[in-house]
Coordinates of N, CA and C in Angstrom, one line a residue:
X466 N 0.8 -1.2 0.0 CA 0.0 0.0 0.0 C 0.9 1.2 0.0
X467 N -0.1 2.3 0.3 CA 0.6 3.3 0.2 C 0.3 4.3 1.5
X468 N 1.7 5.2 2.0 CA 1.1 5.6 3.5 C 1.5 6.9 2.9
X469 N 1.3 8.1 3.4 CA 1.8 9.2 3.2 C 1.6 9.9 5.0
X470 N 3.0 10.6 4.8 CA 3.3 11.0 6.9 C 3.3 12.4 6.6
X471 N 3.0 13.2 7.4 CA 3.1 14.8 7.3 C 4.2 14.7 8.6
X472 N 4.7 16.2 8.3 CA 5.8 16.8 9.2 C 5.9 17.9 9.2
X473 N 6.4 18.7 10.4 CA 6.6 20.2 10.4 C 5.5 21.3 11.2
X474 N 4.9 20.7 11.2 CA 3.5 21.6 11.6 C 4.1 22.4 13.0
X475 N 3.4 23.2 13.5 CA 3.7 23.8 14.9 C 3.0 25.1 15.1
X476 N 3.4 25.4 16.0 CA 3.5 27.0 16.4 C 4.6 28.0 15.8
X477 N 3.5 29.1 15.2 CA 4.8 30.0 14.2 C 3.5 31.3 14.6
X478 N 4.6 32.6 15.0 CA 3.9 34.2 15.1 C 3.5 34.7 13.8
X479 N 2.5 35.2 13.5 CA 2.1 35.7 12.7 C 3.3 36.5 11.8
X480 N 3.3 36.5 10.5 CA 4.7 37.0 9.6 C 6.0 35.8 9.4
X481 N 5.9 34.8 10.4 CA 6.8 33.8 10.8 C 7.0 32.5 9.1
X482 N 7.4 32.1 9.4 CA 7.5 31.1 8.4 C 7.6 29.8 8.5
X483 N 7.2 28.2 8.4 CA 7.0 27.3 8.4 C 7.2 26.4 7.1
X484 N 7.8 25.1 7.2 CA 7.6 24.3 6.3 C 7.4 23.0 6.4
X485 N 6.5 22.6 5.4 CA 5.6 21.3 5.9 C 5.9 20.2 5.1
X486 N 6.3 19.3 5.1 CA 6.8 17.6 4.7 C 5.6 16.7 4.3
X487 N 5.4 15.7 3.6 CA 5.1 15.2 3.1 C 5.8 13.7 2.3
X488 N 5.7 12.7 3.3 CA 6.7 11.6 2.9 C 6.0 10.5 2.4
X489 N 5.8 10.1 1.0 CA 4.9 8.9 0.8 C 6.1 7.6 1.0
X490 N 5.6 6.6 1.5 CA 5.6 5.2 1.4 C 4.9 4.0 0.9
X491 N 6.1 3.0 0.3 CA 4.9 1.9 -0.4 C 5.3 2.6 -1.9
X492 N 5.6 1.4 -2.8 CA 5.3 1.5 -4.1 C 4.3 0.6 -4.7
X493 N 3.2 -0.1 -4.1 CA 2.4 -0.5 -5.2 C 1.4 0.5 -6.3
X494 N 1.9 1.6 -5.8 CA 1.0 2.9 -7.2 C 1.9 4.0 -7.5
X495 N 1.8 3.9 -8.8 CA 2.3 5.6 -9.1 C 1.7 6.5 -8.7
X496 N 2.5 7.6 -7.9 CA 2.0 9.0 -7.6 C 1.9 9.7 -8.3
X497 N 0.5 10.5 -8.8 CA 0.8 11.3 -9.7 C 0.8 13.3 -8.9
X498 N -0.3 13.3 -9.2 CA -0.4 14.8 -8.8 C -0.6 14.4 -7.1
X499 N 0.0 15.3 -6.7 CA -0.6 15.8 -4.7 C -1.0 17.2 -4.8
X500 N -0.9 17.2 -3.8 CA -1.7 18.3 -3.0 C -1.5 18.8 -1.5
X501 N -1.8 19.8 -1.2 CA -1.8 20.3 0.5 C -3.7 20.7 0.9
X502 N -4.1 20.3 1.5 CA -5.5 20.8 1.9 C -5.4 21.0 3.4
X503 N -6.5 21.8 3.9 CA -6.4 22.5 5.3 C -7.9 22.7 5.4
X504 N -8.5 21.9 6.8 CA -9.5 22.8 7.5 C -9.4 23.1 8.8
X505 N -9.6 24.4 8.8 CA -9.6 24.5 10.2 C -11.3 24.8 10.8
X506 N -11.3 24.3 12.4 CA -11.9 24.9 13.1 C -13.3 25.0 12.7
X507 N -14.3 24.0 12.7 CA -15.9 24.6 12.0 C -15.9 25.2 11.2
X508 N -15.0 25.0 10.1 CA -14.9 24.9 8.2 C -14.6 24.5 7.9
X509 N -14.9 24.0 6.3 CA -14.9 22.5 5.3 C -13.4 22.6 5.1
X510 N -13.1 21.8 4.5 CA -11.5 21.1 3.9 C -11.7 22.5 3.0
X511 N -10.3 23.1 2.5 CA -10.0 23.8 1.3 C -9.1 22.7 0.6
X512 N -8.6 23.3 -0.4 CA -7.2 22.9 -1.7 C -6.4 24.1 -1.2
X513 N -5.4 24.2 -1.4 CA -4.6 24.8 -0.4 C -3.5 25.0 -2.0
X514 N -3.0 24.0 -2.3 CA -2.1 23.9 -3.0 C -1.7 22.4 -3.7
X515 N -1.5 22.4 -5.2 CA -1.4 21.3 -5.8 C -0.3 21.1 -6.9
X516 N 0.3 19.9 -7.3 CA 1.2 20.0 -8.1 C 1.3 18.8 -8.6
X517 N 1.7 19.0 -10.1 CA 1.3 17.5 -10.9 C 2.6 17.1 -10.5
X518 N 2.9 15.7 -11.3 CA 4.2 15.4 -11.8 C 5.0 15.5 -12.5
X519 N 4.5 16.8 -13.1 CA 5.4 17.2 -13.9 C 6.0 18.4 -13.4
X520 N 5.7 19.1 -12.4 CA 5.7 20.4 -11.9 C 5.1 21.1 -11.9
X521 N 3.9 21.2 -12.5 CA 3.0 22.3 -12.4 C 2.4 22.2 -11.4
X522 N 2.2 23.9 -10.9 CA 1.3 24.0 -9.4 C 0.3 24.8 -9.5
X523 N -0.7 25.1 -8.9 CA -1.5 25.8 -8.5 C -1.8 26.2 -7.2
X524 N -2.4 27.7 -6.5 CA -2.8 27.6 -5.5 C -4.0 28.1 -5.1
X525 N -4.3 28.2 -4.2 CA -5.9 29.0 -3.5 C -5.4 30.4 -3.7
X526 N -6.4 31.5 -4.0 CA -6.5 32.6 -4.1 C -5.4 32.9 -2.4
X527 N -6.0 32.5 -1.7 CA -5.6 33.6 -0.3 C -4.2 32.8 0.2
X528 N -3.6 32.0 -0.4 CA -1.8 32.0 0.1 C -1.4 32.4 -1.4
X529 N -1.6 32.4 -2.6 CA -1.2 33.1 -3.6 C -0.2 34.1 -3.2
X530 N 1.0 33.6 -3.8 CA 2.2 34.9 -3.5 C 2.7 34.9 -1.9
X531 N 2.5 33.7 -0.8 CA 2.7 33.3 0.5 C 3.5 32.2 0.6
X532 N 3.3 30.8 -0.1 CA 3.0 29.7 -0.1 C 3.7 29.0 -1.1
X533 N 5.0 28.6 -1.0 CA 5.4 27.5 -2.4 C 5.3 26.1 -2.4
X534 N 4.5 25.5 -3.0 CA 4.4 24.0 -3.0 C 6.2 23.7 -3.9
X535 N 6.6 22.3 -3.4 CA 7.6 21.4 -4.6 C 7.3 20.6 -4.2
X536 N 7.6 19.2 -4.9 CA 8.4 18.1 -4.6 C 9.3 17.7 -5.2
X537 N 9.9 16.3 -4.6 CA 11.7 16.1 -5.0 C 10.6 14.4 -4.8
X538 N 10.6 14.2 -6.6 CA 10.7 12.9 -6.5 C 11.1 11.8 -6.1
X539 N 12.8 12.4 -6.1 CA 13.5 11.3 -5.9 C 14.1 10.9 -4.5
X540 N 13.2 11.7 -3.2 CA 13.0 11.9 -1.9 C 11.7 11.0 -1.6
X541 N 10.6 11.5 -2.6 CA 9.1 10.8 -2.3 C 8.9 11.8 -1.8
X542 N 8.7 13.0 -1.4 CA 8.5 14.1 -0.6 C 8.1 15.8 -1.1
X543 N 7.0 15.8 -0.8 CA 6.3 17.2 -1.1 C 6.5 18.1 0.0
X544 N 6.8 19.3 -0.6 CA 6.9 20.6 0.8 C 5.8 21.6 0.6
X545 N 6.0 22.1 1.6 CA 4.8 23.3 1.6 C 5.6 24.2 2.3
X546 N 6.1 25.2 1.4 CA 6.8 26.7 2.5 C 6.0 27.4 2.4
X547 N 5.7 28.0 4.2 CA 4.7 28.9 4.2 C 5.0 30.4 4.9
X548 N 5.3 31.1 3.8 CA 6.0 32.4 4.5 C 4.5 33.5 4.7
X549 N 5.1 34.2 5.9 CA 4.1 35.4 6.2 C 2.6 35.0 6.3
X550 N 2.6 34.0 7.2 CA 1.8 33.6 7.4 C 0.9 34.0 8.4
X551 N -0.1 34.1 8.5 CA -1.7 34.9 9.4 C -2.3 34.0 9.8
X552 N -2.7 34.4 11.2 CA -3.7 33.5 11.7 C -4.7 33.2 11.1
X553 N -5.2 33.2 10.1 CA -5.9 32.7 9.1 C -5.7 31.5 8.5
X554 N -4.3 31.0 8.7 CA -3.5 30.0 8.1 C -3.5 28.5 9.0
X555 N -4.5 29.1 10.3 CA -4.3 28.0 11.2 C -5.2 27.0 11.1
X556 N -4.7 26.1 11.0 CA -5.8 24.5 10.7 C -4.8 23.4 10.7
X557 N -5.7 22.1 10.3 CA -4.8 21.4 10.3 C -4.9 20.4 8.7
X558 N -3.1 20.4 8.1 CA -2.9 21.0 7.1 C -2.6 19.2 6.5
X559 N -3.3 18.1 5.8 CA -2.9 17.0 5.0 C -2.7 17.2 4.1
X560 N -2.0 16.0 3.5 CA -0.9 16.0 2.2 C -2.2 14.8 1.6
X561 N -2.4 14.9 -0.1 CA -3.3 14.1 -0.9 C -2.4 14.1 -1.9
X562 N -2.1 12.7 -2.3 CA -1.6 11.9 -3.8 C -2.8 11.0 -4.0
X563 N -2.4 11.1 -5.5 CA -3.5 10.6 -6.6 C -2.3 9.3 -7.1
X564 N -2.8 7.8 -6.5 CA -2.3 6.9 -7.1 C -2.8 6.4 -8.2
X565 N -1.9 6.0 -9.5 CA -2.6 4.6 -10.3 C -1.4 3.4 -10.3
X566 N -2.3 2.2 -10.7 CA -1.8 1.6 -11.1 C -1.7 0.6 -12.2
X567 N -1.6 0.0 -12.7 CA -1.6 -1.1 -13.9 C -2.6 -2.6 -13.5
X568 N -3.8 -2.7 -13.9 CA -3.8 -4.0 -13.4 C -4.4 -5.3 -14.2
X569 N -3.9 -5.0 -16.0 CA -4.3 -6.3 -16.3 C -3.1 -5.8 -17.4
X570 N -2.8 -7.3 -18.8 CA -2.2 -7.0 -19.1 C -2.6 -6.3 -20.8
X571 N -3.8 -5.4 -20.6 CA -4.1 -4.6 -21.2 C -4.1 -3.1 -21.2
X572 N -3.1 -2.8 -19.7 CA -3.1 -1.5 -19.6 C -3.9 -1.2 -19.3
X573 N -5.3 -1.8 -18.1 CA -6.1 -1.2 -17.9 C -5.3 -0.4 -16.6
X574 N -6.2 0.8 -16.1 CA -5.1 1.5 -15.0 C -6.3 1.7 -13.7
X575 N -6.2 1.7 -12.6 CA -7.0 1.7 -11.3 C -6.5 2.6 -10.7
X576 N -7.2 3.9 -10.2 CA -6.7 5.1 -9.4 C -6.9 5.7 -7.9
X577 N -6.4 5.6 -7.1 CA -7.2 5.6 -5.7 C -6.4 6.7 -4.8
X578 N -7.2 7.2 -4.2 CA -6.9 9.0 -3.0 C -6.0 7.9 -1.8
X579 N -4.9 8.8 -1.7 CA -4.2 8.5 -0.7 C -4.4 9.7 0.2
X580 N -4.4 10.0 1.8 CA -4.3 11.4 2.3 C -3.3 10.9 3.7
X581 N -2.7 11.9 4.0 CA -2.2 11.3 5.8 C -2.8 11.9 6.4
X582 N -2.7 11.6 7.8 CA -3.4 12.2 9.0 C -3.6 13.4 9.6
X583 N -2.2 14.1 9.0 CA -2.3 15.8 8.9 C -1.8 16.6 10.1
X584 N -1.5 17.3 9.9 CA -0.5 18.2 10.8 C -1.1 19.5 11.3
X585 N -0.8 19.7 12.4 CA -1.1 21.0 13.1 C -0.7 22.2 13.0
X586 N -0.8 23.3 12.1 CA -0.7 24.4 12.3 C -1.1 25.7 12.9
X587 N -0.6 26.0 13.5 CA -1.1 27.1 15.0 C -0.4 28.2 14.2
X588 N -0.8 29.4 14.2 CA -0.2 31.0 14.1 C -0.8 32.1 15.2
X589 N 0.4 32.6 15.5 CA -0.4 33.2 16.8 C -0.4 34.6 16.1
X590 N -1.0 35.5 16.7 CA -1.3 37.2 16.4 C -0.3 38.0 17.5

């Protein structure tokens, strides 16, 4: 299977900077695109930030220009750097890969949501 661990989360002052880890495990699926999602507090999950495998990213309107997704495939490991960051920012923050994999010998392909348990981010004012 496939496990994915978050890291980094904590307490950071408002303006402060943080960065967030993302370690998948297990190769029975290719990873393709992940992601960073965040809900805090008596609000739905957001998308936060996303990136294929090829490198392209995108992000939510309100860390736009705050916030740089990468990964280093050859780590297995997605980051999330979160500069200047506002109590706004506080939730708690999981990592989502999109596995497939191969499962006949026609190339049929089978795709399934991986998420980890998710990490704590606190920003104080």
């Amino acid at each position: 299977q496939v496990q994915l661990m978050e890291s980094g989360g904590g307490l950071v002052q408002a303006g402060g900077s943080l960065r967030l880890s993302c370690t998948v495990s297990g190769n029975s699926f290719d990873i393709n695109s992940m992601a960073w999602y965040r809900q805090a507090s008596g609000k739905q999950r957001e998308l936060v930030a996303s990136i294929s495998s090829g490198g392209s990213t995108a992000y939510a309107h309100s860390v736009k220009g705050r916030f740089t997704i990468s990964r280093d495939n050859a780590k297995n490991t997605m980051y999330l750097q979160m500069n200047s960051v506002e109590p706004e920012d506080t939730a708690v923050y999981s990592c989502y890969a999109e596995g497939t994999k191969v499962v006949n010998v026609e190339g049929a392909k089978v795709k399934r949501d991986f998420w980890g348990q998710g990490t704590q981010v606190t920003v104080s004012s």
